[in-house]
Short mmCIF file of C-alpha atoms in Angstrom, two decimals:
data_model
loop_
_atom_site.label_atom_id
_atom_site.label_comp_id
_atom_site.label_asym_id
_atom_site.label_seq_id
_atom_site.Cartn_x
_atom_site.Cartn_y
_atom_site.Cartn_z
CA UNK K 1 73.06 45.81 35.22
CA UNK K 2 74.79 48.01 33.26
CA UNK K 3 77.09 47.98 29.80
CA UNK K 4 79.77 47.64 32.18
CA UNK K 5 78.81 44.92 34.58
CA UNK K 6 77.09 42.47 32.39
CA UNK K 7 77.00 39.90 34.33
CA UNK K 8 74.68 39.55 38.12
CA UNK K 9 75.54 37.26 40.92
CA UNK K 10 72.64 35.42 42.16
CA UNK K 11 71.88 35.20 45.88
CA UNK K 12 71.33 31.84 47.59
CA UNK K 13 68.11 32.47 47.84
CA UNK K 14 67.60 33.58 44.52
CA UNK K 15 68.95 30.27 43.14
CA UNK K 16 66.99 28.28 44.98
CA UNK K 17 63.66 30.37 43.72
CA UNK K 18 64.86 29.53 40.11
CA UNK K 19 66.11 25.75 41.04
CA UNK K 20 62.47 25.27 42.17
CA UNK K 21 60.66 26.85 39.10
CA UNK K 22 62.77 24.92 36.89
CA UNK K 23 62.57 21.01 36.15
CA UNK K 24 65.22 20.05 33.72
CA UNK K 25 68.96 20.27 34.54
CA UNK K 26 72.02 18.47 33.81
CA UNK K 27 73.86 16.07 35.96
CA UNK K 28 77.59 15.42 35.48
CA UNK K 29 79.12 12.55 37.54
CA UNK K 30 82.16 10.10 37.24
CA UNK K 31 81.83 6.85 35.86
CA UNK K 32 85.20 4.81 36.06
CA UNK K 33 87.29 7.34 35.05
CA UNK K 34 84.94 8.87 32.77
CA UNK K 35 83.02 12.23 33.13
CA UNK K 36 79.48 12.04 31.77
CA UNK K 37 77.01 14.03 31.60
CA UNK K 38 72.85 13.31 31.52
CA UNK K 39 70.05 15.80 31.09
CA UNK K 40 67.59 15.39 34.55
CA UNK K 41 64.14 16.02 35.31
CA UNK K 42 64.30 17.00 38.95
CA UNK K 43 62.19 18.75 41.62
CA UNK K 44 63.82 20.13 45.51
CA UNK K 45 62.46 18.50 48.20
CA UNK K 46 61.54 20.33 51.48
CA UNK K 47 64.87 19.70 52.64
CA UNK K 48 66.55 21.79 49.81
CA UNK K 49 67.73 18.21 48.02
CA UNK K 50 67.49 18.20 44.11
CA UNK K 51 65.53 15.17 44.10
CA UNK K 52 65.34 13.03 40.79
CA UNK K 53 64.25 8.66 39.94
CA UNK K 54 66.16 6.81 37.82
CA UNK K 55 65.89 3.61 36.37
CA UNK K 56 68.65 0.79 37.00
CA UNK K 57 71.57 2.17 33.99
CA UNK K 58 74.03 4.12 34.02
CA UNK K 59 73.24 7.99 36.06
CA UNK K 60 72.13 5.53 38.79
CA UNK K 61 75.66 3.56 38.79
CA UNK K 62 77.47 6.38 38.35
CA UNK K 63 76.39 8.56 41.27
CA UNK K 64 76.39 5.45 43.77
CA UNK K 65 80.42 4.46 42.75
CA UNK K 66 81.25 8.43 43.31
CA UNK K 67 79.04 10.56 44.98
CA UNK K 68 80.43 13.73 43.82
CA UNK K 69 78.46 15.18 41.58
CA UNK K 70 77.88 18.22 39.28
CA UNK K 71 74.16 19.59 38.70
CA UNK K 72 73.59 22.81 36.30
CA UNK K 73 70.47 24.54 35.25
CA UNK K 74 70.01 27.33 33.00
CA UNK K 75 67.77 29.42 30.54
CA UNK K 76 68.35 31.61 28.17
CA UNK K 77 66.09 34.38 27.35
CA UNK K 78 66.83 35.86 23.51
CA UNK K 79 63.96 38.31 23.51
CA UNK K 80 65.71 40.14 26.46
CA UNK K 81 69.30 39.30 25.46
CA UNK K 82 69.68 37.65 28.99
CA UNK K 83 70.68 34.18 30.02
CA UNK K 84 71.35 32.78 33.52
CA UNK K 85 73.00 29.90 34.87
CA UNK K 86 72.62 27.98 38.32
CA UNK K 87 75.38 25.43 39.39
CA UNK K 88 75.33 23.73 42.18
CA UNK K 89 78.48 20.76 43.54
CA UNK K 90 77.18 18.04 45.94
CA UNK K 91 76.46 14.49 47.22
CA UNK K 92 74.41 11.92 45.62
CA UNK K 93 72.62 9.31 47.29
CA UNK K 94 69.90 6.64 46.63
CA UNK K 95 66.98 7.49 48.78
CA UNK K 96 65.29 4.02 50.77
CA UNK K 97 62.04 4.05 52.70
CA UNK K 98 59.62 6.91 53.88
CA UNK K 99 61.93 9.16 52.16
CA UNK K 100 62.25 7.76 48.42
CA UNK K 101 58.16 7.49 49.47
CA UNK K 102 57.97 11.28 49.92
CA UNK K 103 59.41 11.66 45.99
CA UNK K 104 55.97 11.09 45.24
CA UNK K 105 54.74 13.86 46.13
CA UNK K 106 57.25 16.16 44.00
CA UNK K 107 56.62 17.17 40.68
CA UNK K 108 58.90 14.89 39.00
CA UNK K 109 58.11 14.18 34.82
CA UNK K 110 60.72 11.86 33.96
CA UNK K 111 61.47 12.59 29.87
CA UNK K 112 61.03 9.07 29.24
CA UNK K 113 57.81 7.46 30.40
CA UNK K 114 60.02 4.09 31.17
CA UNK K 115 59.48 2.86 35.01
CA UNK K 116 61.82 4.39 37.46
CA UNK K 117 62.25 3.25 40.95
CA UNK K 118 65.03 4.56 41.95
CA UNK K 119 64.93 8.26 44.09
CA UNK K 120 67.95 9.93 43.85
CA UNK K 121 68.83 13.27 46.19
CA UNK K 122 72.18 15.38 45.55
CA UNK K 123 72.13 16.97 49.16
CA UNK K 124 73.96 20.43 47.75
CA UNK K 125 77.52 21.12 48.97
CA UNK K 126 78.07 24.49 46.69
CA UNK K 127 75.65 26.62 45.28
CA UNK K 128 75.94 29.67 42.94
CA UNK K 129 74.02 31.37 39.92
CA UNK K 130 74.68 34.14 37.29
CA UNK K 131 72.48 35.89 35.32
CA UNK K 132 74.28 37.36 31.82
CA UNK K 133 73.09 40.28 29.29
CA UNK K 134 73.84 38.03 26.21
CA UNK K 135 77.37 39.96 23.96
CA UNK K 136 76.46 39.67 20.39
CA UNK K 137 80.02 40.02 19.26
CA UNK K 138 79.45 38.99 15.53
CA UNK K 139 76.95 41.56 14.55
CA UNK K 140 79.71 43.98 14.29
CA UNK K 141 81.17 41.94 11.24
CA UNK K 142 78.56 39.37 9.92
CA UNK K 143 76.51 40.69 7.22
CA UNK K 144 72.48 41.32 8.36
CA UNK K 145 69.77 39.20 6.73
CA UNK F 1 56.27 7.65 17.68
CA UNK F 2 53.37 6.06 18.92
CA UNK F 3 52.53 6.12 22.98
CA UNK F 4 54.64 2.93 22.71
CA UNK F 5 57.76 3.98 22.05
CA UNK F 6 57.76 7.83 23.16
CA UNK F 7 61.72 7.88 22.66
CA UNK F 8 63.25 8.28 19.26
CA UNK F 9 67.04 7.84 18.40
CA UNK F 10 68.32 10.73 16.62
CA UNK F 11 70.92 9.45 13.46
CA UNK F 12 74.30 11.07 13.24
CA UNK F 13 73.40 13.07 10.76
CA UNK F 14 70.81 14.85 12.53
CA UNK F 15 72.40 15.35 15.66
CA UNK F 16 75.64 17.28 14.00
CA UNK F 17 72.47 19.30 12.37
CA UNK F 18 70.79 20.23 15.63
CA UNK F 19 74.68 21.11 17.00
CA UNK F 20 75.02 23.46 14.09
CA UNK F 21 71.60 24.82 14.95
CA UNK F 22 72.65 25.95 18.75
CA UNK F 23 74.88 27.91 20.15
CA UNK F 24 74.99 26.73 23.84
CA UNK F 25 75.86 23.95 25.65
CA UNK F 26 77.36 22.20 28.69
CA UNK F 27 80.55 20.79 29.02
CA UNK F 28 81.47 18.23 31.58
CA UNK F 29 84.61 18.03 32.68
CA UNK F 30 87.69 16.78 35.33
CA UNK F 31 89.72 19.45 37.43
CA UNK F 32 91.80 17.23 39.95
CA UNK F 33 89.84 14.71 41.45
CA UNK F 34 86.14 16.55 40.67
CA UNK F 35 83.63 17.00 38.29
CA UNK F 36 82.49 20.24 36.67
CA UNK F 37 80.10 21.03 34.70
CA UNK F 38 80.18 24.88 32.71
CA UNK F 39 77.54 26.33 30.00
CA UNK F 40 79.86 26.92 27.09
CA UNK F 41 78.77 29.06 23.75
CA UNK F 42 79.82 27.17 21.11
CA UNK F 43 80.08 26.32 17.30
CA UNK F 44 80.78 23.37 14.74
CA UNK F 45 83.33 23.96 12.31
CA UNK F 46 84.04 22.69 9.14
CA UNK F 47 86.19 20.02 11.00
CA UNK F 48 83.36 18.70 13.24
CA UNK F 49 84.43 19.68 16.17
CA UNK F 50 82.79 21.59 19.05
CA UNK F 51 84.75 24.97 19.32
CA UNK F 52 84.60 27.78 21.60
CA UNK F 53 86.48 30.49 23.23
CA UNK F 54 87.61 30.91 26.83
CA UNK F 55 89.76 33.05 29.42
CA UNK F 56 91.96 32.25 31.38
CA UNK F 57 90.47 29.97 34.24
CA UNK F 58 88.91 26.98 35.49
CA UNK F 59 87.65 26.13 32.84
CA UNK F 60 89.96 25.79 30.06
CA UNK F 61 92.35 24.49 33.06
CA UNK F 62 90.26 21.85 33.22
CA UNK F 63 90.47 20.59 29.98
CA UNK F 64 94.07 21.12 29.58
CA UNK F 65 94.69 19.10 32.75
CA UNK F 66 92.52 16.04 31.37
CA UNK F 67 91.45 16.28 27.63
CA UNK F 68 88.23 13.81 28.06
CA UNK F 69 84.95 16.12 28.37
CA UNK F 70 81.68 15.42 28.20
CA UNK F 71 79.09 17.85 25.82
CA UNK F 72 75.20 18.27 26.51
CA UNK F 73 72.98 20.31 24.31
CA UNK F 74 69.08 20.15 24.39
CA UNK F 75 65.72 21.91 23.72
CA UNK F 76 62.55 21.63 25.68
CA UNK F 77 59.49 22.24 23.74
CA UNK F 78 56.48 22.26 26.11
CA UNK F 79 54.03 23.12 23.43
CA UNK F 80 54.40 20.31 21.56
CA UNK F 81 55.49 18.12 24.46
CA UNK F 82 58.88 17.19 22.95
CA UNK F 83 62.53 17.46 24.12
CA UNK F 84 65.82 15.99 22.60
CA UNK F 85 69.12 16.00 23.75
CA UNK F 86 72.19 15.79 22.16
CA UNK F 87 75.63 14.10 24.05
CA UNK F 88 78.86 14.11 23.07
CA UNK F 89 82.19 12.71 24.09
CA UNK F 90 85.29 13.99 22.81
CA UNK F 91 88.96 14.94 23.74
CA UNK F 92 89.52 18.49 24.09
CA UNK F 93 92.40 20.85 22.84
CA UNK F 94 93.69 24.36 22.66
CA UNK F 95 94.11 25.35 18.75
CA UNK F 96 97.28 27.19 18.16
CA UNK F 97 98.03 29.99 15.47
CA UNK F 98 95.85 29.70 12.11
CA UNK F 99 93.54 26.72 13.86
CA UNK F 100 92.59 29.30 16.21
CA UNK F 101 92.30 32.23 14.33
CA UNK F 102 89.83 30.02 11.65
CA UNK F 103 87.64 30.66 14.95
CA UNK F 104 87.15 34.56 14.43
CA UNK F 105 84.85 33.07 11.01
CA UNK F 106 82.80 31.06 13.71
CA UNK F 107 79.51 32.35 14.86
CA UNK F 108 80.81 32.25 18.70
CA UNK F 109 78.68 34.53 20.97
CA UNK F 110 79.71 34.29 24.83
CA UNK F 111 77.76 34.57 27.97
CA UNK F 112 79.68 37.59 28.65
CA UNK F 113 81.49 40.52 27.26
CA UNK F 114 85.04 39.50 28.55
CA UNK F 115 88.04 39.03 26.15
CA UNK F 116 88.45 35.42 25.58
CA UNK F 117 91.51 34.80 23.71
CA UNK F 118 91.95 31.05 24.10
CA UNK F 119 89.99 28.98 21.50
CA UNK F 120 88.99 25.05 22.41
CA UNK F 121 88.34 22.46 20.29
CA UNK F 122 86.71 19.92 21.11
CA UNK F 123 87.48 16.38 18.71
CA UNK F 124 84.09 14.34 18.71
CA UNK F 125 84.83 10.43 19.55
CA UNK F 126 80.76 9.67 20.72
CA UNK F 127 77.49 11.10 19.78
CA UNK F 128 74.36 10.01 20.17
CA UNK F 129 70.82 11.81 20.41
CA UNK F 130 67.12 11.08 21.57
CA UNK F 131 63.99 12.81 21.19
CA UNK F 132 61.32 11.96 23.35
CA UNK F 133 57.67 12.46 24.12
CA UNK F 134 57.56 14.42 28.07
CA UNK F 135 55.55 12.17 30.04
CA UNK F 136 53.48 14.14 32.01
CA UNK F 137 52.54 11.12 35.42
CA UNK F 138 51.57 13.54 37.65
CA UNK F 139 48.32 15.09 35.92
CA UNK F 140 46.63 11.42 36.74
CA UNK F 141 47.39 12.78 40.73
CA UNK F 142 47.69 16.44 40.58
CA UNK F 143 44.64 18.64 40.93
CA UNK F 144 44.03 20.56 37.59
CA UNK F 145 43.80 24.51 37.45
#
């Protein structure tokens, strides 16, 4: 990356590397005519689903009324003035069966110890990532501390 | 918090003090009949409302086409096994003449080096906040290293 080019587009398979060392995202999804938007501990499953469990509420209405979803992950580095960013589009679906069964066996930490028996999977539609060398704009005109 | 209640809700107060603390965020939003989701740099100003600059694109066409967004921001600590999160809902806007110049005095860094000469506002109608305690289930399962 140079001065440039700040900005690097991510391969497939370099999103998918990142997707699976990550486990907190952000889901958006419709809700009536709403657009909301819910922070998500997920894992990918073996067939390249973000996989997450929900309790009865709100994220689980939402994504059964409209399946269209919105799912982004990021992290931003300061030390090394870089940041990256991983959306991905897709369909969500309530897992039943074997396969909400297999969700056991994915690291999945929900942030809030509650029970959660629903297994959700957004089978991904759309995938694409950036990585960023972070402007600092402001230091040109703020004063320094 | 006690193991009981490993959720706290975060008073208005503190979460327009954690918003002034961060700079980046994710905005939810409508374009046509789907759901986005973007990382946005952004800032509070002395109007409380989430601000932040864009080009010419999706993503401010997104909000100009339907005003309601959706606003995430949140911090993971793993050392001290906390997270919060921060949501907003709000109707979004493009400021106009002095309203958008008032912007240059913002502390607005973006994810990349590109001129970005429109400036969005975004009015807050909802916040709310939560910190909670990361559960950690699967270290009862898991084999430790």
């Amino acid at each position: 990356m140079t001065q440039e080019h700040p900005v690097t587009i991510l391969t497939e398979e370099e999103c998918w590397a990142r997707l699976r060392a990550e486990e907190f995202g952000r889901m958006a999804y419709h809700l009536a005519d709403e657009v909301h938007i819910t922070p998500v501990n997920f894992a990918v499953d073996d067939r390249r689903r973000l996989v997450f469990r929900t309790a009865e509420g709100s994220k689980l209405l939402g994504v059964v009324m409209n399946a269209d979803v919105a799912f982004e992950v990021d992290d931003v580095d300061e030390e090394n003035e870089r940041a990256w960013s991983i959306l991905a589009r897709g369909k969500a679906q309530i897992l039943e069966g074997a396969e909400a069964r297999d969700a056991d066996n994915l690291r999945l930490r929900p942030w809030i110890a509650t029970p959660k028996h629903n297994v959700v999977a957004i089978e991904v539609t759309e995938l694409s990532g950036r990585e960023f060398v972070l402007a600092r704009p402001w230091e040109h005109y703020l004063p320094q501390n």
